[in-house]
Every structure is written in structure tokens, then in C-alpha cells.
Coordinates of C-alpha atoms in Angstrom, one line a residue:
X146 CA 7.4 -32.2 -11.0
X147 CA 6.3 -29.0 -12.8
X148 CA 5.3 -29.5 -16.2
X149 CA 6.9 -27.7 -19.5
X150 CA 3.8 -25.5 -20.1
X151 CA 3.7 -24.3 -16.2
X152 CA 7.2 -23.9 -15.9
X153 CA 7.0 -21.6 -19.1
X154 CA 4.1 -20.0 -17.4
X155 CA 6.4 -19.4 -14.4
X156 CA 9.5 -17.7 -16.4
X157 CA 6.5 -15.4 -18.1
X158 CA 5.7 -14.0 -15.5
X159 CA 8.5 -13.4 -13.8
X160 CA 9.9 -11.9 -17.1
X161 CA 6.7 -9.7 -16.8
X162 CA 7.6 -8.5 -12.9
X163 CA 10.6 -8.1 -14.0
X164 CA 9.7 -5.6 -17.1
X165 CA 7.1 -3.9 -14.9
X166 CA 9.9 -3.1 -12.3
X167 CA 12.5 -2.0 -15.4
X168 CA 9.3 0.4 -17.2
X169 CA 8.8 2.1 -13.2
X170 CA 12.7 3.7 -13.0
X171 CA 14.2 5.0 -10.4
X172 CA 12.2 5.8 -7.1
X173 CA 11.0 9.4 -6.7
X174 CA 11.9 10.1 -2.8
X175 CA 13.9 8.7 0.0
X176 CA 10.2 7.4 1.8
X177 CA 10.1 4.5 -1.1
X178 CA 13.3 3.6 -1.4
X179 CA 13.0 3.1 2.3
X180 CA 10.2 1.2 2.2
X181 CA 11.7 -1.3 -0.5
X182 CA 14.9 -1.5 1.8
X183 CA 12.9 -2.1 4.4
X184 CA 11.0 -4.9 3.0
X185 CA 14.4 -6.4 1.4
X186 CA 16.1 -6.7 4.8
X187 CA 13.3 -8.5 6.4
X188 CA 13.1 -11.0 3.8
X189 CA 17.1 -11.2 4.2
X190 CA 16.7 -11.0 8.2
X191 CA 14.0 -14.4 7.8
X192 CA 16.1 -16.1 5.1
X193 CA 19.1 -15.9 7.6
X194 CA 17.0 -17.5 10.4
X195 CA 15.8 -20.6 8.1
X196 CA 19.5 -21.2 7.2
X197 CA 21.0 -20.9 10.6
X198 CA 18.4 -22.9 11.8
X199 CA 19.5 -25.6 9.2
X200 CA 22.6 -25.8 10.0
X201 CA 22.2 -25.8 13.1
X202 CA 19.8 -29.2 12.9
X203 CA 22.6 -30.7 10.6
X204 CA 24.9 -30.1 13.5
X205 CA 22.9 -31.3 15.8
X206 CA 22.1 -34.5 14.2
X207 CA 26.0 -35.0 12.9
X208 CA 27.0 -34.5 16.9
X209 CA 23.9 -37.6 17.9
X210 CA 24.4 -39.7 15.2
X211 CA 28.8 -38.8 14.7
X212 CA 28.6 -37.0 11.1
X213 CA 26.4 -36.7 8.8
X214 CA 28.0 -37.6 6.2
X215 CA 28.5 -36.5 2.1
X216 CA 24.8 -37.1 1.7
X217 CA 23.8 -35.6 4.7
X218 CA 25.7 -32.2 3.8
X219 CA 24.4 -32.2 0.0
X220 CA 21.3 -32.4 1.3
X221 CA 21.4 -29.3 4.0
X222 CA 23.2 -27.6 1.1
X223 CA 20.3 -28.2 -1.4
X224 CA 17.4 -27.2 1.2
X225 CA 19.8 -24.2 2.0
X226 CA 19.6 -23.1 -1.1
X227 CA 16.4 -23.8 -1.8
X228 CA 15.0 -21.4 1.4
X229 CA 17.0 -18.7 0.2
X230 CA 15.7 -19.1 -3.2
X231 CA 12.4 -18.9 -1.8
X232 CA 12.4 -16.1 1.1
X233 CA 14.5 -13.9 -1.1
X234 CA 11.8 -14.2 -4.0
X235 CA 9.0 -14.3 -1.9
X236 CA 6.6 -12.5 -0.7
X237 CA 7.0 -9.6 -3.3
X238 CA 6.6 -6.0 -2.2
X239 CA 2.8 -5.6 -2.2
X240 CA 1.9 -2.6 -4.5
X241 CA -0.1 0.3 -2.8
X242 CA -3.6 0.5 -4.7
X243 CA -6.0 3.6 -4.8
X244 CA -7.6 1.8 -2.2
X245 CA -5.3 1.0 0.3
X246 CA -4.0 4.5 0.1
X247 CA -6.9 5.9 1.8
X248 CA -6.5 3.7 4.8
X249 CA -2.5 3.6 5.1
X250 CA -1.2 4.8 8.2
X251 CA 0.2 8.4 8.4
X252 CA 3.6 7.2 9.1
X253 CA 3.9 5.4 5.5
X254 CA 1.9 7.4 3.7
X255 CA 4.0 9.0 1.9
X256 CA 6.4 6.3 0.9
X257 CA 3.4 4.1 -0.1
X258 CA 2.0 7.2 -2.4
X259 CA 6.0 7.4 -3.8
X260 CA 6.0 3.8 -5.1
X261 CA 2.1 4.2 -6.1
X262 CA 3.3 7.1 -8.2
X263 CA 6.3 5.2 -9.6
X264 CA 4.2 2.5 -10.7
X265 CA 1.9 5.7 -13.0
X266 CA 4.7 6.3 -14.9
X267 CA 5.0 4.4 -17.5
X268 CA 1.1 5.8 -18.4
X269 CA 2.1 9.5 -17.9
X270 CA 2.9 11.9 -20.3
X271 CA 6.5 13.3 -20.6
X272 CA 5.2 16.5 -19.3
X273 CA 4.0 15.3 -16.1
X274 CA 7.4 12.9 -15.4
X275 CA 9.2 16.0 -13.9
X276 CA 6.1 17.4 -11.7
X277 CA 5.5 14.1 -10.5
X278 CA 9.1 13.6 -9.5
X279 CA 9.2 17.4 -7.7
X280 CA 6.1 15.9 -5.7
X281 CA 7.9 12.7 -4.8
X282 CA 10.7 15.6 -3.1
X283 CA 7.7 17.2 -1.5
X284 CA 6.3 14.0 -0.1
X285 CA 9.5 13.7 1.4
X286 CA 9.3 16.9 3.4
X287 CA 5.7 16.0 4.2
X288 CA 6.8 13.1 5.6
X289 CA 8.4 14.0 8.8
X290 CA 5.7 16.2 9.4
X291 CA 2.9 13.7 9.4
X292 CA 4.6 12.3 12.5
X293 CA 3.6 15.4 14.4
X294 CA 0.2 14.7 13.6
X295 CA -2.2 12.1 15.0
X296 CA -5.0 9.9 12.9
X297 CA -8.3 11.5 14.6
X298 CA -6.8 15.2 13.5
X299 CA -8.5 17.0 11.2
X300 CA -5.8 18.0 9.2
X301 CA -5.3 14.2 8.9
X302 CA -8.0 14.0 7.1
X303 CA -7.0 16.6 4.8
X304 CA -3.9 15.1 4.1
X305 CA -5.7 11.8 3.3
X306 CA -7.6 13.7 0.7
X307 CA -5.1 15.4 -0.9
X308 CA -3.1 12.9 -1.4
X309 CA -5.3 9.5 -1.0
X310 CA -8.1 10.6 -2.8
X311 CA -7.2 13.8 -5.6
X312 CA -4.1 12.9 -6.5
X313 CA -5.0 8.8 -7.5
X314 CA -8.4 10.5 -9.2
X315 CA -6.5 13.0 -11.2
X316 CA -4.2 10.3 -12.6
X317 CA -7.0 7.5 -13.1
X318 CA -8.8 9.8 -15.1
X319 CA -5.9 10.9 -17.7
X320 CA -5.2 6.8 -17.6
X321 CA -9.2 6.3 -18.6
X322 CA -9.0 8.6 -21.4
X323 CA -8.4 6.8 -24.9
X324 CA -5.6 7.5 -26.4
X325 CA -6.0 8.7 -29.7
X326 CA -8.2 11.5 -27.5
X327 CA -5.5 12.4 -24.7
X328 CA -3.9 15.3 -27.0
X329 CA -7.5 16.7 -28.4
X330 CA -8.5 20.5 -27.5
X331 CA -11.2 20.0 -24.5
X332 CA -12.4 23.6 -24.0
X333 CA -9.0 25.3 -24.7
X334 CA -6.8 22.4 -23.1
X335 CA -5.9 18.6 -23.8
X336 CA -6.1 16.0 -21.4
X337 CA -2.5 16.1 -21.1
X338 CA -2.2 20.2 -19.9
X339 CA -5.1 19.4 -17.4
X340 CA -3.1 16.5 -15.9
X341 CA 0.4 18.5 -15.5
X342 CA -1.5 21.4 -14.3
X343 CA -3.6 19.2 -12.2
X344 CA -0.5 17.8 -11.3
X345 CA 1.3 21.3 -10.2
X346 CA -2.0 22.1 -8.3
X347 CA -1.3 19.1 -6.0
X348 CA 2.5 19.9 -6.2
X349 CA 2.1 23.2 -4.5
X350 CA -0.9 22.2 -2.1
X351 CA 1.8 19.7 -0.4
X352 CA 4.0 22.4 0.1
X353 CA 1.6 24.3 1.7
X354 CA 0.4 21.5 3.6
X355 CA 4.0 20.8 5.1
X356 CA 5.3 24.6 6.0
X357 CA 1.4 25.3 7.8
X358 CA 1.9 21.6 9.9
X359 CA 5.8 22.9 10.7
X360 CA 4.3 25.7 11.8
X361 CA 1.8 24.6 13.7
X362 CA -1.2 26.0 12.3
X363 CA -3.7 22.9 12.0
X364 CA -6.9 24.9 12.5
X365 CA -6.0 27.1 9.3
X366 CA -5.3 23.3 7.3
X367 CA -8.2 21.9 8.3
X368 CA -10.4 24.5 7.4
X369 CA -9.0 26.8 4.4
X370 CA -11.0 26.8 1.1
X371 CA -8.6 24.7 -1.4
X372 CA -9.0 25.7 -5.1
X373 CA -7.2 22.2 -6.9
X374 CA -9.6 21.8 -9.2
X375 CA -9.5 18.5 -9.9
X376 CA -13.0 17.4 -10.1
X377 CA -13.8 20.5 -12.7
X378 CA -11.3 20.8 -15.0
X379 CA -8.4 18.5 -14.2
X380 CA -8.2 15.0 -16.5
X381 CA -10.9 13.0 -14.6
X382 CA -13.8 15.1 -15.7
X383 CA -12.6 14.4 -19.8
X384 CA -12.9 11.1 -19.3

């Protein structure tokens, strides 16, 4: 049996998921929201399978052994609902890290970079909250055009960058500034201005991105000069 102290350890931290999940809001695009229905209907889809599979041993054994009895029904209840406590809770959605959003694969890149951003949030200034969610609608028309595209293209790998690599740096380095410091003149803008505008920079690059892969034009992707930014005056160079 659990003891007080880890069982109060336990509620903790599930009040903790729970606040984190409360302080990220509503999803930003269609991509994570599918990705979190996804996930919910496989853990529903394997809880079904334990139960049936339980009561289909408790019918097996009341057909050999002619009922199972009050106890033997309490108990398939009990380890019924214990399974569907269990799969239902676990595993939890696995949260997309800078890391793993370099090497995620084209087809759930965006809704992985959706949720990612939905996590930032809650660090974010009140400026940024409405760019970020216009780039969670332009993730969602990148989307459908990353399926045209295969993982040894070059324009692949410009995706990846954009959006794996300039977009998590831009908003780690706001989040590494201190506070008190985030709303101080840094050669005629605040951290805060250089993140939105960083921010915008990004916004309209995916747009770009997604009407040149609709249209076919991969060589002119992969090979145009971009001007975000980002390393020079966006928020991770204030740090």
C-alpha cells in the first residue's frame, strides 16, 4: 500500500499536469488537436481491448467452472476498472522538445510544432499570443503541403530550419532573458518588440514557404536568401 506522503506526492503532481494543461489554452491549429485526438483514441482503442479481453476470461471461466459467482464478478468489475483507470491515464501525450523537433517526421511536424508552441505560452508576452496563434493557422496550410515533399529534399531541410531550429531559438532566447530586463530599450527595441517581430518574420516566411511548395517551385525554396533575422536582432541575441 502507498503511503500518505507518496500518495500526496501523487495528487501533486497530477494537480501540477493538470495546471500546466489549464495555463497552455486552447490548441492553435487543427494538426494538434489531431494529434491529441489521435493519441486519446488509441489509449481508448487499448483500454477496450483489456476490458473485452476481461470479460471475455470471466466468461470463459463462469462457462468451465458454471458461474462465477458474486465474487468472481466484483472482482472482474474491480480489475475492469482498474485498466481503464490505468490506460486512460497512461501513457501521457509526450511533449515535443526543441530537440525532438528537428528530427520529427515531415508528416507531424507541424502538429508537433502546434502543441510545442502551445506549451510557450504561458512565458509569452501578450503581444506575441495573437502572432503565434496566426502561425498555428499557417502551420496548418503548411501541413498538407509537406506531404508533397520527401525527407532527402532540400526544401526539407529548409522547412526543418525554419521551423525546428529559428522558431524554438527565437522563443528560448525571450524565455532566457530575466525578467525585470525583458521590457528595457536594447538598441531602440525591448526584448519583447524583437520577439513579436521575430515572431511576424517567421509568420510570413511560412507563408511563403507553403504558396512556393503548392506551386511547385522547390529549387527557388531551397536556395533564396532568407532575411528573418533571428540570430542578429531577434530576442536570442539579448540574452
Amino acid at each position: 500500500m502507498n503511503s500518505p506522503a507518496s500518495q500526496s506526492d501523487e495528487i501533486l503532481d497530477s494537480a501540477r499536469r493538470s495546471l500546466k494543461r489549464v495555463r497552455m489554452g486552447p490548441p492553435i491549429g487543427t494538426k494538434s488537436r489531431a494529434l491529441r485526438r489521435a493519441h486519446f483514441f488509441g489509449k481508448l482503442a487499448r483500454t477496450g481491448v483489456v476490458v473485452g479481453g476481461l470479460l471475455i476470461g470471466a466468461g470463459i471461466v463462469g462457462a468451465i467452472i458454471d458461474g462465477i459467482g458474486f465474487w468472481g464478478v466484483m472482482i472482474t468489475g474491480v480489475l475492469g476498472a482498474a485498466a481503464v483507470y490505468a490506460l486512460m491515464r497512461y501513457p501521457e501525450m509526450p511533449m515535443p522538445t526543441t530537440e525532438s523537433l528537428r528530427q520529427t517526421d515531415l508528416g507531424t511536424l507541424a502538429g508537433k510544432t502546434e502543441i510545442w508552441l502551445e506549451a510557450q505560452r504561458p512565458a509569452l508576452p501578450a503581444p506575441a499570443i495573437p502572432v503565434v496563434q496566426n502561425i498555428g493557422l499557417r502551420l496548418d496550410a503548411l501541413a498538407p503541403q509537406l506531404q508533397t515533399l520527401a525527407e532527402t529534399d532540400p526544401a526539407s531541410r529548409e522547412v526543418r530550419k525554419l521551423v525546428g531550429e529559428h522558431l524554438p531559438e527565437l522563443i528560448n532566447g525571450y524565455k532566457r532573458i530575466p525578467e525585470p530586463l525583458r521590457r528595457q530599450d536594447n538598441g531602440g527595441k525591448t526584448p519583447e518588440q524583437q520577439l513579436v517581430d521575430g515572431l511576424k518574420r517567421i509568420d510570413r516566411e511560412i507563408e511563403t514557404m507553403t504558396g512556393q511548395i503548392a506551386r511547385g517551385e522547390l529549387d527557388k525554396l531551397a536556395t533564396r536568401e532568407r532575411f528573418l533575422e533571428i540570430r542578429y536582432d531577434g530576442a536570442s541575441e539579448t540574452a
